[in-house]
mmCIF file of C-alpha atoms in Angstrom:
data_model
loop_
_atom_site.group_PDB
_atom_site.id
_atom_site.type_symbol
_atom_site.label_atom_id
_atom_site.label_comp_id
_atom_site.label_asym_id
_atom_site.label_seq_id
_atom_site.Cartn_x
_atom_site.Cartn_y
_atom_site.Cartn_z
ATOM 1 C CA UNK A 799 42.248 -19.989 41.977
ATOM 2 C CA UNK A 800 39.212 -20.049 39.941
ATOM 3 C CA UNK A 801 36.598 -22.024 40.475
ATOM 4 C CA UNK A 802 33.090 -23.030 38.373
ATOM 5 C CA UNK A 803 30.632 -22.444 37.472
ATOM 6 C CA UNK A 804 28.782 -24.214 39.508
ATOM 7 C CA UNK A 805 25.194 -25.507 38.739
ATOM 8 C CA UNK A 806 22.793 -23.575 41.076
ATOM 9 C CA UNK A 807 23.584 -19.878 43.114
ATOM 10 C CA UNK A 808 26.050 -19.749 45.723
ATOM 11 C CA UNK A 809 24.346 -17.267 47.952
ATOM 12 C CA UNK A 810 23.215 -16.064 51.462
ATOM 13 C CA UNK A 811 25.586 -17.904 54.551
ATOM 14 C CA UNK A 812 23.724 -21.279 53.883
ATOM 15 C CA UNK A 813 24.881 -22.040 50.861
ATOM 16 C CA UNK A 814 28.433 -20.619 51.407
ATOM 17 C CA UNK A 815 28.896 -22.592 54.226
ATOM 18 C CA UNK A 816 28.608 -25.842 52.502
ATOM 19 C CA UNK A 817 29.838 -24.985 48.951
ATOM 20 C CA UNK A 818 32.718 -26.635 47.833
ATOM 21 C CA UNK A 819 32.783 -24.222 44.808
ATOM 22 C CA UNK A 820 33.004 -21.431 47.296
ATOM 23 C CA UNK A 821 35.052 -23.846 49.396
ATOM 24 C CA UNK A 822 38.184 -24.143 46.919
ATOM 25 C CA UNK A 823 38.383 -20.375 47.108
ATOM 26 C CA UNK A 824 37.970 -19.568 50.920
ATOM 27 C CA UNK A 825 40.838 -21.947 50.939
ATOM 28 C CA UNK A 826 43.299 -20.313 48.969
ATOM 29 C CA UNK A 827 42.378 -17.598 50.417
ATOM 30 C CA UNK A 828 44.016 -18.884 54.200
ATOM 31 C CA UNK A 829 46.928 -19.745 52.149
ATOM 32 C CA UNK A 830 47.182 -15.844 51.121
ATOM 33 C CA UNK A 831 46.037 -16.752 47.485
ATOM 34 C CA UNK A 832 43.422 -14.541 45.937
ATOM 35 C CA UNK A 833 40.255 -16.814 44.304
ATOM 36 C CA UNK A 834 36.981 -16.406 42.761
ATOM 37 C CA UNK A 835 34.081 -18.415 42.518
ATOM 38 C CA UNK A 836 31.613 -18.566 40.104
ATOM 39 C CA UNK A 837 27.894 -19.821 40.399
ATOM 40 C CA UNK A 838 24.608 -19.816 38.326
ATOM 41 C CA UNK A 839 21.226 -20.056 38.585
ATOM 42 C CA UNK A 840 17.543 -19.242 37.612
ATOM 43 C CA UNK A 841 14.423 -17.489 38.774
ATOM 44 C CA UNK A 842 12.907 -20.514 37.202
ATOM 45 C CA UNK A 843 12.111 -23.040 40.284
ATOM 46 C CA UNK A 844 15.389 -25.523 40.982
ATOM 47 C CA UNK A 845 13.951 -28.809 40.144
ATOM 48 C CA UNK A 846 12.991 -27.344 36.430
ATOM 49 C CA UNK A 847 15.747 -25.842 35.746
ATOM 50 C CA UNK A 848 18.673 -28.175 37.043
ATOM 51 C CA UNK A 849 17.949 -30.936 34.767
ATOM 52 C CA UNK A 850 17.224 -28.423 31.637
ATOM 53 C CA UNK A 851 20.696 -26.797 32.900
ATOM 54 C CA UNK A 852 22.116 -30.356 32.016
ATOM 55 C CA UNK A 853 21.117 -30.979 28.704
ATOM 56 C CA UNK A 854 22.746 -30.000 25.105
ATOM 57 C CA UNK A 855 19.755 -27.558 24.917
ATOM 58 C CA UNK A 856 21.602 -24.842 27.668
ATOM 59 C CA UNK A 857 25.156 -25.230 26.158
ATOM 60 C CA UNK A 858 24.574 -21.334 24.853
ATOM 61 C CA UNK A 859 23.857 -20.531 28.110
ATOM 62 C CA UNK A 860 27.238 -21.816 29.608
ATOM 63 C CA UNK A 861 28.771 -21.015 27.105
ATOM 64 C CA UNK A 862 27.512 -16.912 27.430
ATOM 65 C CA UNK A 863 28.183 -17.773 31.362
ATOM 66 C CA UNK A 864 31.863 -18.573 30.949
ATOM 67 C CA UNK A 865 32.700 -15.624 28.988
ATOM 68 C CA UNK A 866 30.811 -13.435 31.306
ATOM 69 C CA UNK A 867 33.175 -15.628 33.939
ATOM 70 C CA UNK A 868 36.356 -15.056 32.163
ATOM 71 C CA UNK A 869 36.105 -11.158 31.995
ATOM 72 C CA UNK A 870 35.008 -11.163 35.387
ATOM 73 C CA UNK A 871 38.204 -13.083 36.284
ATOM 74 C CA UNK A 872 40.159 -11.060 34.078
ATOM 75 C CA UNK A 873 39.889 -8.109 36.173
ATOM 76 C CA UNK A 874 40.903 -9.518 39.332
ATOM 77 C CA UNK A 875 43.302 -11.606 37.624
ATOM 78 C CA UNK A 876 45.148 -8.060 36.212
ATOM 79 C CA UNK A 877 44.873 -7.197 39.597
ATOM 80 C CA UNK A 878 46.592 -10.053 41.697
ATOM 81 C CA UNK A 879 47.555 -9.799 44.303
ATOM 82 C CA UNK A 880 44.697 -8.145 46.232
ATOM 83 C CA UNK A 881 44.029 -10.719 49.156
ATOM 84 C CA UNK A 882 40.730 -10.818 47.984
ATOM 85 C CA UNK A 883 37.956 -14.478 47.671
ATOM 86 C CA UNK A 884 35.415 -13.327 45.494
ATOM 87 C CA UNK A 885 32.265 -15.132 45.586
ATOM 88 C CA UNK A 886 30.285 -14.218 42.156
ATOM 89 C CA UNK A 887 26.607 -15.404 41.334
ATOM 90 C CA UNK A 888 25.596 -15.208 37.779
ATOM 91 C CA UNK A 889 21.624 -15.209 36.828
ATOM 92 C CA UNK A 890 21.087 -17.493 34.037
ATOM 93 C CA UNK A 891 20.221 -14.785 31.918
ATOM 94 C CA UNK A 892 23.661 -12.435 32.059
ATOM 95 C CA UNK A 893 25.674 -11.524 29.543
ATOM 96 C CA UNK A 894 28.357 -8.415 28.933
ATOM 97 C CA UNK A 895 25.734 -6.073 29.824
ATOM 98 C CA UNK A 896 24.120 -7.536 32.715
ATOM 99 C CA UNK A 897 24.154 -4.794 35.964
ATOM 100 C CA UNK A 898 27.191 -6.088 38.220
ATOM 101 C CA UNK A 899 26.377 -4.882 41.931
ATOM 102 C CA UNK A 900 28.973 -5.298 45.181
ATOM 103 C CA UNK A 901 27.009 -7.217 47.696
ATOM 104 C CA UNK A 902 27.573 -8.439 50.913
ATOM 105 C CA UNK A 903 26.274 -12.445 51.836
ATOM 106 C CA UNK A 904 22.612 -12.617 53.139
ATOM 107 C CA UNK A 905 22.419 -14.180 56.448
ATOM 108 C CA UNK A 906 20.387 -16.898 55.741
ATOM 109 C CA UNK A 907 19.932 -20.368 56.920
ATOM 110 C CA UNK A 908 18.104 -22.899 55.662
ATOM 111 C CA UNK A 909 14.221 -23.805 56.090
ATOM 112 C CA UNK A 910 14.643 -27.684 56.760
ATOM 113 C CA UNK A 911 17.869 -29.298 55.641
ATOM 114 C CA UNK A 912 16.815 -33.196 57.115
ATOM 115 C CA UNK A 913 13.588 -35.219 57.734
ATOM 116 C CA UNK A 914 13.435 -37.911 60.902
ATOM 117 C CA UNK A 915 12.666 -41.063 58.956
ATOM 118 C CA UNK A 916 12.088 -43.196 62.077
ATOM 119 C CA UNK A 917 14.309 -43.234 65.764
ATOM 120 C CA UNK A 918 17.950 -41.465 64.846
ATOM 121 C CA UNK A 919 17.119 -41.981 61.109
ATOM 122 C CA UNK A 920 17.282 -38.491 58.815
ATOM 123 C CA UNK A 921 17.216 -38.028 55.054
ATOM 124 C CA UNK A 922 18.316 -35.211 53.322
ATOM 125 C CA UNK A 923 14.950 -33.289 52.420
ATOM 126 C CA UNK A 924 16.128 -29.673 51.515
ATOM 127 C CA UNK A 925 13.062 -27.966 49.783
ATOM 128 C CA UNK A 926 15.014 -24.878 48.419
ATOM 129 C CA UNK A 927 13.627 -22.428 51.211
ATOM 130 C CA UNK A 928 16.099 -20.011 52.837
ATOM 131 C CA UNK A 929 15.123 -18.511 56.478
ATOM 132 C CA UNK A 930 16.184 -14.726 56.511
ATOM 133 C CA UNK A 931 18.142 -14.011 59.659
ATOM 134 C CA UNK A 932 18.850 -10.076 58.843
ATOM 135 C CA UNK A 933 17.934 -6.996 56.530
ATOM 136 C CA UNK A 934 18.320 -8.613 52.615
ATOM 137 C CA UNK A 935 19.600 -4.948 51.309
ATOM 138 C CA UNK A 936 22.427 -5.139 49.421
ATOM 139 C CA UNK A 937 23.325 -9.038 49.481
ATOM 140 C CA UNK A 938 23.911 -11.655 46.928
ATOM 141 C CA UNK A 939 20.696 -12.876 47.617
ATOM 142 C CA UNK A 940 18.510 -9.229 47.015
ATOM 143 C CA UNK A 941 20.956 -8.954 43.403
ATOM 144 C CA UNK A 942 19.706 -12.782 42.461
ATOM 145 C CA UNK A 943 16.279 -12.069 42.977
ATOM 146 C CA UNK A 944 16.590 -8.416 40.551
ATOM 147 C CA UNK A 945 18.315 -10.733 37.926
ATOM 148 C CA UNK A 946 21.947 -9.304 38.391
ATOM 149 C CA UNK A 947 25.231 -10.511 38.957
ATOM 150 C CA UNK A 948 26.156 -10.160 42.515
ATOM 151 C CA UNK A 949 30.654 -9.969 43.667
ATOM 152 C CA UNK A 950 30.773 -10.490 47.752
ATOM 153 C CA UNK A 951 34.216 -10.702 49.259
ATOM 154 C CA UNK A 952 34.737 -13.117 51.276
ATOM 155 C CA UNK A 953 36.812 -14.457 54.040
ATOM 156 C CA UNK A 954 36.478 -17.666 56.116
ATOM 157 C CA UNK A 955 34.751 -17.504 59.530
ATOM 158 C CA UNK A 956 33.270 -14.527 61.293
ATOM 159 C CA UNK A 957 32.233 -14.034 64.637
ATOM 160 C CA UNK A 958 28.769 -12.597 65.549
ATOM 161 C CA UNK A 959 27.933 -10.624 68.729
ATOM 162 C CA UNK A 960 28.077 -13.005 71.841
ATOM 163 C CA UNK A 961 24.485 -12.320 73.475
ATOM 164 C CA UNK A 962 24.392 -10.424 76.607
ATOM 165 C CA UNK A 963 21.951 -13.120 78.016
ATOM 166 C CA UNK A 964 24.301 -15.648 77.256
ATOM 167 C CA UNK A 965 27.699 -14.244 78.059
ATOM 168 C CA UNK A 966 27.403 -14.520 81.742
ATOM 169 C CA UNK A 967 27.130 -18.176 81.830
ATOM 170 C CA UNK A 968 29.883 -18.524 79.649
ATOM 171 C CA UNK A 969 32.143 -16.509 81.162
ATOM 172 C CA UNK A 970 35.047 -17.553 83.376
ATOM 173 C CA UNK A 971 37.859 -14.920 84.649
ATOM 174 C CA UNK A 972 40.068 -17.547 86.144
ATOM 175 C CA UNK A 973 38.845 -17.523 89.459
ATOM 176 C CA UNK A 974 37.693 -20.194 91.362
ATOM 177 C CA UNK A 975 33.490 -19.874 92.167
ATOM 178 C CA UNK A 976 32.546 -18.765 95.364
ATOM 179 C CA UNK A 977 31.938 -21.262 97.659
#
């Protein structure tokens, strides 16, 4: 399966989580087929360069994009099957040459997704901010912001460390509580 390019980065937990583009591959990937997803996106600020991204005036940019895309995919392709989802997040600005870097997803979430618009009343309100939740060192998000194209593997859902705190209250052996 490949899928994209979709408008904007696919990067960092938050966005992966709710990607379709990302989605189609994680997918195949549960059915044992090996995917890759593409994304792009700018250093220039989101609500600039979306609607610039959508007029006749960027076609050379896709159109560099997808054949930066399609020898990407080529080499998995040649290599099928691996078991691999690739997630892949191309800066606006790659071509042939561009620095390609193995990353692992930021853990990220995001700033504010919704804003209460009166008693049980939300609109979407997403402002572009990501909230880091670990070390940024070698992730998708660290290669976006140094202008290269970042390749994560990826795999559905992961577990993360149950915290001590927590565990005890959540616990149950079986046995019926004291009385």
């Amino acid at each position: 399966v490949v899928a994209g390019i979709n408008y904007g980065y696919n990067y960092g937990a938050a966005y992966i989580g709710s990607s379709g583009t990302v989605g189609a591959v994680l997918e195949a990937g549960l059915l044992g087929i090996d995917g890759i997803a593409f994304s792009a996106g700018s250093s220039q600020p989101w609500p600039q360069w979306r609607p610039w991204a959508e007029t006749a005036d960027s076609l050379p940019m896709w159109t560099r994009l997808a054949g930066v895309a399609a020898g990407i995919a080529a080499i998995h392709l040649a290599a099928v099957p691996t078991g691999l989802s690739l997630n892949v997040n191309l800066p606006d600005t790659a071509d042939v040459e561009t620095e390609r870097r193995i990353t692992t997803v930021a853990d990220v979430g995001y700033e504010r997704l919704f804003q209460a618009e009166g008693h049980g009343v939300f609109n979407h309100a997403y402002r572009g901010e990501l909230i880091p939740r670990g070390p940024l060192t070698g992730t998708d998000l660290e290669a976006a912001a140094a202008g290269v194209i970042s390749i994560s593997a990826v795999r559905g859902t992961r577990t993360v460390e149950f915290p001590s705190t927590l565990r005890p209250l959540f616990e149950q052996n079986g046995d019926p509580e004291p009385s």
